[in-house]
PDB file of C-alpha atoms in Angstrom:
ATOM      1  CA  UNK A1434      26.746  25.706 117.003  1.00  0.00           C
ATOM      2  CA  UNK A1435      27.610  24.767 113.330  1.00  0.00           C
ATOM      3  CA  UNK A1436      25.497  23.064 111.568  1.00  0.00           C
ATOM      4  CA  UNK A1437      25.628  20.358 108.807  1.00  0.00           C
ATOM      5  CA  UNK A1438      29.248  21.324 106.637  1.00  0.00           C
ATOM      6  CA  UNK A1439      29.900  19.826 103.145  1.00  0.00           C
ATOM      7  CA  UNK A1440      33.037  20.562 100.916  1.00  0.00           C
ATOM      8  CA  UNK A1441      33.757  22.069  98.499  1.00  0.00           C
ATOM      9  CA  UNK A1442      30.638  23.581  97.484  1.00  0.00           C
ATOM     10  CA  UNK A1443      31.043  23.023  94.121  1.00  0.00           C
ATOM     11  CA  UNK A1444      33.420  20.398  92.332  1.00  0.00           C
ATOM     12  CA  UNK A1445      34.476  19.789  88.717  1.00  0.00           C
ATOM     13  CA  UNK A1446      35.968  16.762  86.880  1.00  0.00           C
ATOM     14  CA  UNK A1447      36.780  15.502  84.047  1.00  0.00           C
ATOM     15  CA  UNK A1448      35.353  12.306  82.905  1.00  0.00           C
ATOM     16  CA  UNK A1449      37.947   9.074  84.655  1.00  0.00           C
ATOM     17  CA  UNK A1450      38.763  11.399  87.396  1.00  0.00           C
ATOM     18  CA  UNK A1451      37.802  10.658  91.137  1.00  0.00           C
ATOM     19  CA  UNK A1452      35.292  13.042  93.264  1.00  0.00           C
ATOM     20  CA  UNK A1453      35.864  13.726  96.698  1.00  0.00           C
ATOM     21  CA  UNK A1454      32.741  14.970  98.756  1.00  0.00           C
ATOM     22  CA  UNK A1455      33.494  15.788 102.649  1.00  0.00           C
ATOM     23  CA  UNK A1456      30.704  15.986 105.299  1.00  0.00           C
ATOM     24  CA  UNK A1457      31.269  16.717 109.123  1.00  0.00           C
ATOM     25  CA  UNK A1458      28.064  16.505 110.684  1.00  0.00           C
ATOM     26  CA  UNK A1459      26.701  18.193 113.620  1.00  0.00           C
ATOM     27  CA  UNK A1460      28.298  18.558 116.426  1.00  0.00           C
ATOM     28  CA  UNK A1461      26.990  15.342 118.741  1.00  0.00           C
ATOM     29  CA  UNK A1462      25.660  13.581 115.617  1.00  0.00           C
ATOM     30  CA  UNK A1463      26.501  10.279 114.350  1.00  0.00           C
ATOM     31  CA  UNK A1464      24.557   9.237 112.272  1.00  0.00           C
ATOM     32  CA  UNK A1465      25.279  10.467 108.304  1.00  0.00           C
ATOM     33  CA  UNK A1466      23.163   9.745 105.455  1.00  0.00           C
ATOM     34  CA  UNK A1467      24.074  10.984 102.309  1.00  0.00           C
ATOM     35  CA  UNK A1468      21.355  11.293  99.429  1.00  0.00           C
ATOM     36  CA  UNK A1469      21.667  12.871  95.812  1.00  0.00           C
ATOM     37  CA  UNK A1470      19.653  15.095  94.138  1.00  0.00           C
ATOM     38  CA  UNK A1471      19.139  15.738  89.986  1.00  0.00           C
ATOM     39  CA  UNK A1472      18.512  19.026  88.767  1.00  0.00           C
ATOM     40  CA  UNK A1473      13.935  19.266  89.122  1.00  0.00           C
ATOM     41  CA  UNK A1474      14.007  16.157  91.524  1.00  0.00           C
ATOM     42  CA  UNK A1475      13.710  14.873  94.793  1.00  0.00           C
ATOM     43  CA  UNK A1476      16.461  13.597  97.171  1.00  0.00           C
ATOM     44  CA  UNK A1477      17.467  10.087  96.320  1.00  0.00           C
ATOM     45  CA  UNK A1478      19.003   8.145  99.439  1.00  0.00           C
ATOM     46  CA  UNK A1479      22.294   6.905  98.925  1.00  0.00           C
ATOM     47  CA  UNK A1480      24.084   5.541 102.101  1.00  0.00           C
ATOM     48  CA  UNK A1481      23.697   5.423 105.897  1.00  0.00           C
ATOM     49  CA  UNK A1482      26.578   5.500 107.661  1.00  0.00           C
ATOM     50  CA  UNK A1483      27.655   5.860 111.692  1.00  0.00           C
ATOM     51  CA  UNK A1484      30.808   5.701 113.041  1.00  0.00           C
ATOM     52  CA  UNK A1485      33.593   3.198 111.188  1.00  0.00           C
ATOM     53  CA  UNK A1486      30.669   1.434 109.946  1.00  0.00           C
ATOM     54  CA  UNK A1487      28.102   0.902 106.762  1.00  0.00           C
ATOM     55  CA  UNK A1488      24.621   0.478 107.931  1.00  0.00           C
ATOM     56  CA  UNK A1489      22.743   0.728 104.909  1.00  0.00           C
ATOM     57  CA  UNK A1490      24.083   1.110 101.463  1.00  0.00           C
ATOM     58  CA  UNK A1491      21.023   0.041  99.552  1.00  0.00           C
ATOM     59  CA  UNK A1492      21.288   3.319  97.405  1.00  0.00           C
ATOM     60  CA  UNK A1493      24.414   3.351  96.173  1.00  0.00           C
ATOM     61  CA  UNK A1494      25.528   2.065  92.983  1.00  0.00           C
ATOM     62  CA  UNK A1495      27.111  -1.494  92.985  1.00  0.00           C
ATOM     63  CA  UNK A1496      30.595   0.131  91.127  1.00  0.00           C
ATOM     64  CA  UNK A1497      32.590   3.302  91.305  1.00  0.00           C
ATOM     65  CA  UNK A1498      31.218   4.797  94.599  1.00  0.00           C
ATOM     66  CA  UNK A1499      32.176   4.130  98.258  1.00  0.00           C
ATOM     67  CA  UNK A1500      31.646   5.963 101.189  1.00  0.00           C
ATOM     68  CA  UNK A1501      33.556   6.250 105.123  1.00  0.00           C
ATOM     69  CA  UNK A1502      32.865   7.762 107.930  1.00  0.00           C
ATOM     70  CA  UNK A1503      35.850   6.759 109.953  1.00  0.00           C
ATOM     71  CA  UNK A1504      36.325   7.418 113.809  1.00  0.00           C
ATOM     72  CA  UNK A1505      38.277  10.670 113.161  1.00  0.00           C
ATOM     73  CA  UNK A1506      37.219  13.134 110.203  1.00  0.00           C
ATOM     74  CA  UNK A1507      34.660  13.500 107.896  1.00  0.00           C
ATOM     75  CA  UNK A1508      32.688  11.319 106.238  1.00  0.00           C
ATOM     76  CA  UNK A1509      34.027  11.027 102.489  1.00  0.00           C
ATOM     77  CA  UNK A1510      31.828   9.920  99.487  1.00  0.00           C
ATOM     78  CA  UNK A1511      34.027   8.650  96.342  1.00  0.00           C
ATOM     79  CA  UNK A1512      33.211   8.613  93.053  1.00  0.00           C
ATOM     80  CA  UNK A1513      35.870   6.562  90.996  1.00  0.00           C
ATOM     81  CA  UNK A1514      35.921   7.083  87.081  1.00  0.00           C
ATOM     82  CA  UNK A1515      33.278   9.934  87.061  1.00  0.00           C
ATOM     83  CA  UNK A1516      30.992   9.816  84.260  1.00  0.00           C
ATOM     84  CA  UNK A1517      28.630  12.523  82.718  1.00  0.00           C
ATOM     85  CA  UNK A1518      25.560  10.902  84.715  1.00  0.00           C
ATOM     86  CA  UNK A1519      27.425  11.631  87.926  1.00  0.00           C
ATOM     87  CA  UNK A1520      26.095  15.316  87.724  1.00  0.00           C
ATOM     88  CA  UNK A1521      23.976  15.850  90.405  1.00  0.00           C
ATOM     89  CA  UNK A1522      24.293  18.007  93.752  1.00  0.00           C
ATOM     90  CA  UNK A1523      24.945  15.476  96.837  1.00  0.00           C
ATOM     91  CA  UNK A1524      23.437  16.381 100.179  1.00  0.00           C
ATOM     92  CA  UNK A1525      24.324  14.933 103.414  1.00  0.00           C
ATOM     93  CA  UNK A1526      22.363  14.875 106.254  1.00  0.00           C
ATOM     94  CA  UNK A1527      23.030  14.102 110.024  1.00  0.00           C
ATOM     95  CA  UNK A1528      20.752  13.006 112.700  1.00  0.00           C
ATOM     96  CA  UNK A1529      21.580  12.337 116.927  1.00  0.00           C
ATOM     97  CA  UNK A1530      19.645   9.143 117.060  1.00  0.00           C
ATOM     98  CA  UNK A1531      18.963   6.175 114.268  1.00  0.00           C
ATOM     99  CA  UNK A1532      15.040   6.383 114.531  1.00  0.00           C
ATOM    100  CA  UNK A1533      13.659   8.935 112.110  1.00  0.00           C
ATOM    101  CA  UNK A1534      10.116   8.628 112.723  1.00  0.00           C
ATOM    102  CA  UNK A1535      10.372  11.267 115.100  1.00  0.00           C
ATOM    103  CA  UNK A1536      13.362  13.214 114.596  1.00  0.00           C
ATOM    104  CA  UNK A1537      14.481  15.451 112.209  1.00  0.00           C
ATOM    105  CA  UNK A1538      17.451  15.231 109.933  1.00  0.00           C
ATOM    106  CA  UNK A1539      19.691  18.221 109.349  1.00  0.00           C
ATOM    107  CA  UNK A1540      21.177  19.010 105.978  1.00  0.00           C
ATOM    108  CA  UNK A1541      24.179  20.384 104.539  1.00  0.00           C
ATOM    109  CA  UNK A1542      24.468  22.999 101.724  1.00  0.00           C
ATOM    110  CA  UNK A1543      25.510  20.144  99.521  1.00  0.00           C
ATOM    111  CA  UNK A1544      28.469  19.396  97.095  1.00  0.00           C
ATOM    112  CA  UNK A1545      27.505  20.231  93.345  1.00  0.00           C
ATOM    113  CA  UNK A1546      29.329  18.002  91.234  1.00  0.00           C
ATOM    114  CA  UNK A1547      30.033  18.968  87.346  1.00  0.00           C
ATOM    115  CA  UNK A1548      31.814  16.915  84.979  1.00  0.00           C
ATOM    116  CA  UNK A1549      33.061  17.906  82.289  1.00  0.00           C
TER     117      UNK A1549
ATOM    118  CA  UNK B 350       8.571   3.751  98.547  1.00  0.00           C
ATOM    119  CA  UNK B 351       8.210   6.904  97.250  1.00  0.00           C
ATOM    120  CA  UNK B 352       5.544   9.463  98.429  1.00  0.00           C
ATOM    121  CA  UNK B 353       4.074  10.946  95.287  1.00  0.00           C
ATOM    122  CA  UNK B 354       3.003  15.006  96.056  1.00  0.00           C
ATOM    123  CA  UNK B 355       0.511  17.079  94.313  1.00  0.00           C
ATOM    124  CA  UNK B 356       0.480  19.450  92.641  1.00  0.00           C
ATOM    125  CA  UNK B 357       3.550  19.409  90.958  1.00  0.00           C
ATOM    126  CA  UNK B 358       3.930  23.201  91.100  1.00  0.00           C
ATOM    127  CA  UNK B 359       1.449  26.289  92.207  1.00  0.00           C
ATOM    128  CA  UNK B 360       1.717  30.014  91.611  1.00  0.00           C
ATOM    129  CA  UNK B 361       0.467  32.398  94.429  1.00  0.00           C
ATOM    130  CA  UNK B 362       0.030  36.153  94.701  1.00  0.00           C
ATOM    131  CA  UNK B 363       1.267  37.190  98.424  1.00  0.00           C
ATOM    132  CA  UNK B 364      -1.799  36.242 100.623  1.00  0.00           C
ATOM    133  CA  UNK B 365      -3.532  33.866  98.957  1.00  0.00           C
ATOM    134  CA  UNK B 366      -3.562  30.137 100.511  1.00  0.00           C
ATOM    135  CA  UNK B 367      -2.401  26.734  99.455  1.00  0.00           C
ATOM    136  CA  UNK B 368      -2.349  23.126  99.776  1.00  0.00           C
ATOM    137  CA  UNK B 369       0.137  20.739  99.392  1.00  0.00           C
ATOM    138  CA  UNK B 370      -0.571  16.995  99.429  1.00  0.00           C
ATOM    139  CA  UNK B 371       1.722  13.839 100.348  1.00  0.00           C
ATOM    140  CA  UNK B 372       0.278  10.103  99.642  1.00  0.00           C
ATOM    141  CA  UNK B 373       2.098   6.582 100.524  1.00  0.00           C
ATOM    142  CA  UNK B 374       0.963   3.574  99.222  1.00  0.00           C
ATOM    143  CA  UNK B 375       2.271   1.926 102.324  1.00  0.00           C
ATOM    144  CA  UNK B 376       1.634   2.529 105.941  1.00  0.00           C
ATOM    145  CA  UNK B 377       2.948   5.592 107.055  1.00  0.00           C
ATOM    146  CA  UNK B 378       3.933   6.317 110.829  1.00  0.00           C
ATOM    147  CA  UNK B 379       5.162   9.481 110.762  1.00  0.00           C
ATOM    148  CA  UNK B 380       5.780  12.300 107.654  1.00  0.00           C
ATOM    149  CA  UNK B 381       8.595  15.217 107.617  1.00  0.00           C
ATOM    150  CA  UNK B 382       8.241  18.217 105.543  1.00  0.00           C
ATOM    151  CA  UNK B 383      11.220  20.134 104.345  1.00  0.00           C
ATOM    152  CA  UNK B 384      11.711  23.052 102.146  1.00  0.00           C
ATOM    153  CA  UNK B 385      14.528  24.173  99.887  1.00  0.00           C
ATOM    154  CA  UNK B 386      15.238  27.271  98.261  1.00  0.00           C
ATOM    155  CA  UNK B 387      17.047  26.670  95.093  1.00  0.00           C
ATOM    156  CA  UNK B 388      20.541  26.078  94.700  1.00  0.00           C
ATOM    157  CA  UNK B 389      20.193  25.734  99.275  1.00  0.00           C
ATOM    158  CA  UNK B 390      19.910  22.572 101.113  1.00  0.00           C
ATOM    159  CA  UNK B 391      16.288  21.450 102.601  1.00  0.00           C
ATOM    160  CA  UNK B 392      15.229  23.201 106.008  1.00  0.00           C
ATOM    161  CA  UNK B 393      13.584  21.137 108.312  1.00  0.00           C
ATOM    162  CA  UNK B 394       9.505  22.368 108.715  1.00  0.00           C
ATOM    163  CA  UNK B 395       7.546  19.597 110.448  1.00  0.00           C
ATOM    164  CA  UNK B 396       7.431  16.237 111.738  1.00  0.00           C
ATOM    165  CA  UNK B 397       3.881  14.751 111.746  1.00  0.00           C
ATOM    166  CA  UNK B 398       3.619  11.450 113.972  1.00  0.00           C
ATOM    167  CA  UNK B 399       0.510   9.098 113.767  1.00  0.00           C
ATOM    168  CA  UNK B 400      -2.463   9.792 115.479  1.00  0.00           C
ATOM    169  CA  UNK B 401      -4.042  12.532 113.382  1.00  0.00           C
ATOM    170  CA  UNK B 402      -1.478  15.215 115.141  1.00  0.00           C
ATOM    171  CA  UNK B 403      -1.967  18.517 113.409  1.00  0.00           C
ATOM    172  CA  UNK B 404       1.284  20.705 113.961  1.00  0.00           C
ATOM    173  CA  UNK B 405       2.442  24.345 113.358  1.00  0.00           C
ATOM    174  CA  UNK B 406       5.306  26.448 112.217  1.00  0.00           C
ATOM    175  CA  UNK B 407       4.396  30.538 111.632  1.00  0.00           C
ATOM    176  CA  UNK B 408       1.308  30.320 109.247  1.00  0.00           C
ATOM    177  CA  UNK B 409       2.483  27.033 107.865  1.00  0.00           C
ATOM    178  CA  UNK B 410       0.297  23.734 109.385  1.00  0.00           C
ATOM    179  CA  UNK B 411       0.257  20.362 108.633  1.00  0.00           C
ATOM    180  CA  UNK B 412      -2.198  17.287 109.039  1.00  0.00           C
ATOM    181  CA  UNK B 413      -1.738  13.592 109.259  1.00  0.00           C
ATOM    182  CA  UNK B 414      -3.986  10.999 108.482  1.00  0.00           C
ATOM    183  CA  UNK B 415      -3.035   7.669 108.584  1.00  0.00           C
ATOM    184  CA  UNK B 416      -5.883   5.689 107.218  1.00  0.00           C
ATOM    185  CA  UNK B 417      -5.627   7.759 104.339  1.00  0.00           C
ATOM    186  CA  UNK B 418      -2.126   7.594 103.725  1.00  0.00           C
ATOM    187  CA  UNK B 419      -1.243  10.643 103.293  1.00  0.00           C
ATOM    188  CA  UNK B 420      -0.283  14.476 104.724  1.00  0.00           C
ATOM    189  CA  UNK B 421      -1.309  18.056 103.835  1.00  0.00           C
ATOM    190  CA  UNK B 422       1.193  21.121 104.425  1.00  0.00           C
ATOM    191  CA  UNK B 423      -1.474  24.127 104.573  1.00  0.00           C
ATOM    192  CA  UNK B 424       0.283  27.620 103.829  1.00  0.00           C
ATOM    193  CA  UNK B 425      -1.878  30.406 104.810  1.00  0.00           C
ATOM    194  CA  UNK B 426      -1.526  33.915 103.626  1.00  0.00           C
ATOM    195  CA  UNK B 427       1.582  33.607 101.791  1.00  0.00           C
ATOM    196  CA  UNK B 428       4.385  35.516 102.252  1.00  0.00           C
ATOM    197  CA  UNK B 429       7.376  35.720  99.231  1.00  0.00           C
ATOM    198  CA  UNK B 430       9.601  33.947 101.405  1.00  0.00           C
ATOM    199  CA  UNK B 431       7.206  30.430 101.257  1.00  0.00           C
ATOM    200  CA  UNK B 432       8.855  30.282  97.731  1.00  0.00           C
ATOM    201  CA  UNK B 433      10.816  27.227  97.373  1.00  0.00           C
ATOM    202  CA  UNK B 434       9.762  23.599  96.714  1.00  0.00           C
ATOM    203  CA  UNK B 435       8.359  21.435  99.461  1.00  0.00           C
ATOM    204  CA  UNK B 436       9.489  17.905  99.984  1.00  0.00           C
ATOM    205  CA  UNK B 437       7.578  15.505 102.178  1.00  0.00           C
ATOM    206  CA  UNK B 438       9.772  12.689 103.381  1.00  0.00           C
ATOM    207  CA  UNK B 439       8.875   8.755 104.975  1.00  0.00           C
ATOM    208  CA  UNK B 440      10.912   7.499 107.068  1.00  0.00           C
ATOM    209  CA  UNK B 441      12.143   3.645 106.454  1.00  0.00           C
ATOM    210  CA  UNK B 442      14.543   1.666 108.115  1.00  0.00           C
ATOM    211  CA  UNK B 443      17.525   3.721 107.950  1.00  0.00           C
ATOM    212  CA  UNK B 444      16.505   6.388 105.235  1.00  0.00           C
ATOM    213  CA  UNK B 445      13.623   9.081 104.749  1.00  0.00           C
ATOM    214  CA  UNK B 446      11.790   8.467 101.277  1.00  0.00           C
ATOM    215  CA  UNK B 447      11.523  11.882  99.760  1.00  0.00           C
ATOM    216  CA  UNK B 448       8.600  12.874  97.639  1.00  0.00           C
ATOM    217  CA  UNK B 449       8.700  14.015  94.268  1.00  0.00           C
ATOM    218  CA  UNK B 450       8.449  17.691  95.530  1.00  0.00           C
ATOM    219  CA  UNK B 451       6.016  20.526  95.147  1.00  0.00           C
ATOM    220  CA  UNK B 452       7.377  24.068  92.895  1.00  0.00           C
ATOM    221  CA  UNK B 453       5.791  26.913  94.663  1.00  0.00           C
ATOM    222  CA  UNK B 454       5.980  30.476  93.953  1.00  0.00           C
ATOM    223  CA  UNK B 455       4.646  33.258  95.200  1.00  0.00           C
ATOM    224  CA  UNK B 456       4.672  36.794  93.592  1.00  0.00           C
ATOM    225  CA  UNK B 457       3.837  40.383  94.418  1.00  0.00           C
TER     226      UNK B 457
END
């Protein structure tokens, strides 16, 4: 039963390039949330996502990022234009049902993101 | 709506007990703890739901008190595999609010 799966593991850009992070949640999920974490920090939510559709993007910033989750394949999370700042390893998580005060989520081994 | 954890880091010897605390300054219904080994995503511990609900996972306990606002994640004679840093989490509408996390390490 796989869990969470993220790739790649580890991306680098240069600065102006695009990032491409991939998450396929469990099996029977769908519900994604993706989050990102700086090195010595917490988990900062980013986006919540089901099926073809945005829920909550509250976390994201206004330009150069977008997310997907369409009806077939992964979710994707673009970065456009990468900057330094972008650093950060990116986490998604997946979840059966949309109420988390009483269910876990479940986490991928995260994308970590370099730019040069 | 962050959760704000304390301390910020603890060193114990294999054995020895700790205490790990989560405070909200708004209501809090339920609290997750997670753990995550560095460079490793967070592991699911504990969900605590409101009503005081104490829960268990191997010698790792948590409490819940709601008037309070806040948790506590108990670890009781530490082994060197409770090293990582513990994140409490909130949940809001469509997001958990992770705390600023908790370094600990335990050594021979």
């Amino acid at each position: 039963n796989a869990g969470v799966m993220q790739n790649p593991r580890h991306l680098v850009r240069r600065r102006g390039q695009e990032a491409r992070l991939r998450c396929s949640p469990m099996k029977g999920h769908s519900h994604v949330y993706w989050y990102r974490q700086l090195p010595e920090e917490g988990l900062k939510f980013m986006v919540y996502l089901q099926k073809e559709n945005i829920i909550d993007e509250s976390g994201m910033p206004k330009e150069r990022f977008s997310a997907e989750f369409p009806k077939e394949g992964p979710s994707i999370l673009r970065i456009q234009q990468v900057v330094r700042g972008d650093s950060a390893a990116y986490f998604c998580a997946s979840s059966p049902l949309p109420e988390l005060s009483n269910q876990p989520q479940h986490f991928g081994d995260g994308t970590r993101l370099s730019i040069l | 709506q962050q959760p704000v954890q304390s301390p910020q880091a603890v060193i114990l010897r294999e054995g020895e007990d700790a205490v790990i605390n989560c405070s909200s300054s708004k209501a809090l219904y339920s609290v997750h703890w997670y753990r995550q080994k560095h460079g490793e995503a967070p592991v699911f511990l504990m969900i605590l739901l409101k009503g005081g609900e104490q829960k268990g996972h191997e010698k790792i306990s948590a409490s819940f008190n709601e008037k309070k606002q806040q948790s506590s994640l108990y670890l009781t004679a530490s082994q060197l595999s409770y090293s990582g840093t513990y994140f409490c989490g909130t949940a809001g509408a469509n997001n958990l609010f992770f705390g600023t996390g908790t370094r600990l390490t335990v050594i021979p």
